[in-house]
Coordinates of C-alpha atoms in Angstrom, one line a residue:
X1431 CA 5.0 -132.0 55.4
X1432 CA 7.4 -134.4 57.0
X1433 CA 10.0 -135.7 54.5
X1434 CA 9.3 -139.4 53.9
X1435 CA 12.2 -141.7 54.5
X1436 CA 12.8 -144.2 51.7
X1437 CA 12.5 -147.5 53.6
X1438 CA 13.7 -149.5 50.6
X1439 CA 17.0 -147.7 50.4
X1440 CA 17.5 -148.1 54.2
X1441 CA 16.8 -151.8 54.2
X1442 CA 18.7 -152.4 51.0
X1443 CA 21.9 -151.1 52.6
X1444 CA 23.3 -153.9 54.6
X1445 CA 25.1 -151.7 57.3
X1446 CA 21.9 -149.8 58.0
X1447 CA 19.9 -153.0 58.3
X1448 CA 22.5 -154.3 60.7
X1449 CA 22.4 -151.1 62.8
X1450 CA 18.6 -151.3 63.0
X1451 CA 18.8 -154.9 64.0
X1452 CA 21.4 -154.3 66.7
X1453 CA 19.5 -151.3 68.1
X1454 CA 16.1 -153.0 68.0
X1455 CA 17.3 -156.4 69.3
X1456 CA 17.6 -155.4 73.0
X1457 CA 14.2 -153.6 72.8
X1458 CA 12.7 -156.8 71.4
X1459 CA 14.1 -158.9 74.2
X1460 CA 12.9 -156.4 76.8
X1461 CA 9.4 -156.3 75.2
X1462 CA 9.3 -160.1 75.1
X1463 CA 10.3 -160.3 78.8
X1464 CA 7.8 -157.7 79.8
X1465 CA 4.9 -159.3 77.9
X1466 CA 5.9 -162.6 79.5
X1467 CA 5.8 -161.1 83.0
X1468 CA 2.4 -159.4 82.3
X1469 CA 1.1 -162.6 80.9
X1470 CA 2.3 -164.5 84.0
X1471 CA 0.8 -162.0 86.4
X1472 CA -2.5 -161.3 84.6
X1473 CA -2.8 -164.7 83.1
X1474 CA -2.9 -166.5 86.4
X1475 CA -5.1 -163.7 87.9
X1476 CA -7.7 -164.0 85.1
X1477 CA -7.6 -167.8 85.1
X1478 CA -8.2 -167.6 88.9
X1479 CA -11.0 -165.2 88.5
X1480 CA -12.6 -167.3 85.7
X1481 CA -12.5 -170.5 87.7
X1482 CA -14.0 -168.7 90.7
X1483 CA -16.8 -167.3 88.5
X1484 CA -17.3 -170.7 86.9
X1485 CA -17.5 -172.4 90.3
X1486 CA -19.9 -169.8 91.6
X1487 CA -22.1 -170.1 88.5
X1488 CA -22.2 -173.9 89.0
X1489 CA -23.2 -173.4 92.6
X1490 CA -25.9 -170.9 91.8
X1491 CA -27.7 -173.3 89.4

């Protein structure tokens, strides 16, 4: 059995909370940036694909 960490005690201590925030902040920025890039790449791709499909569908009718 893994020993459970008492989250309340961690988050109640201000220094620990600050440490967690400082450590997780760059990760959050990187994640945000990556998701933005993925959204840009795949978003435009999927929108392009969908408009192509939609145009072809209209043409087939």
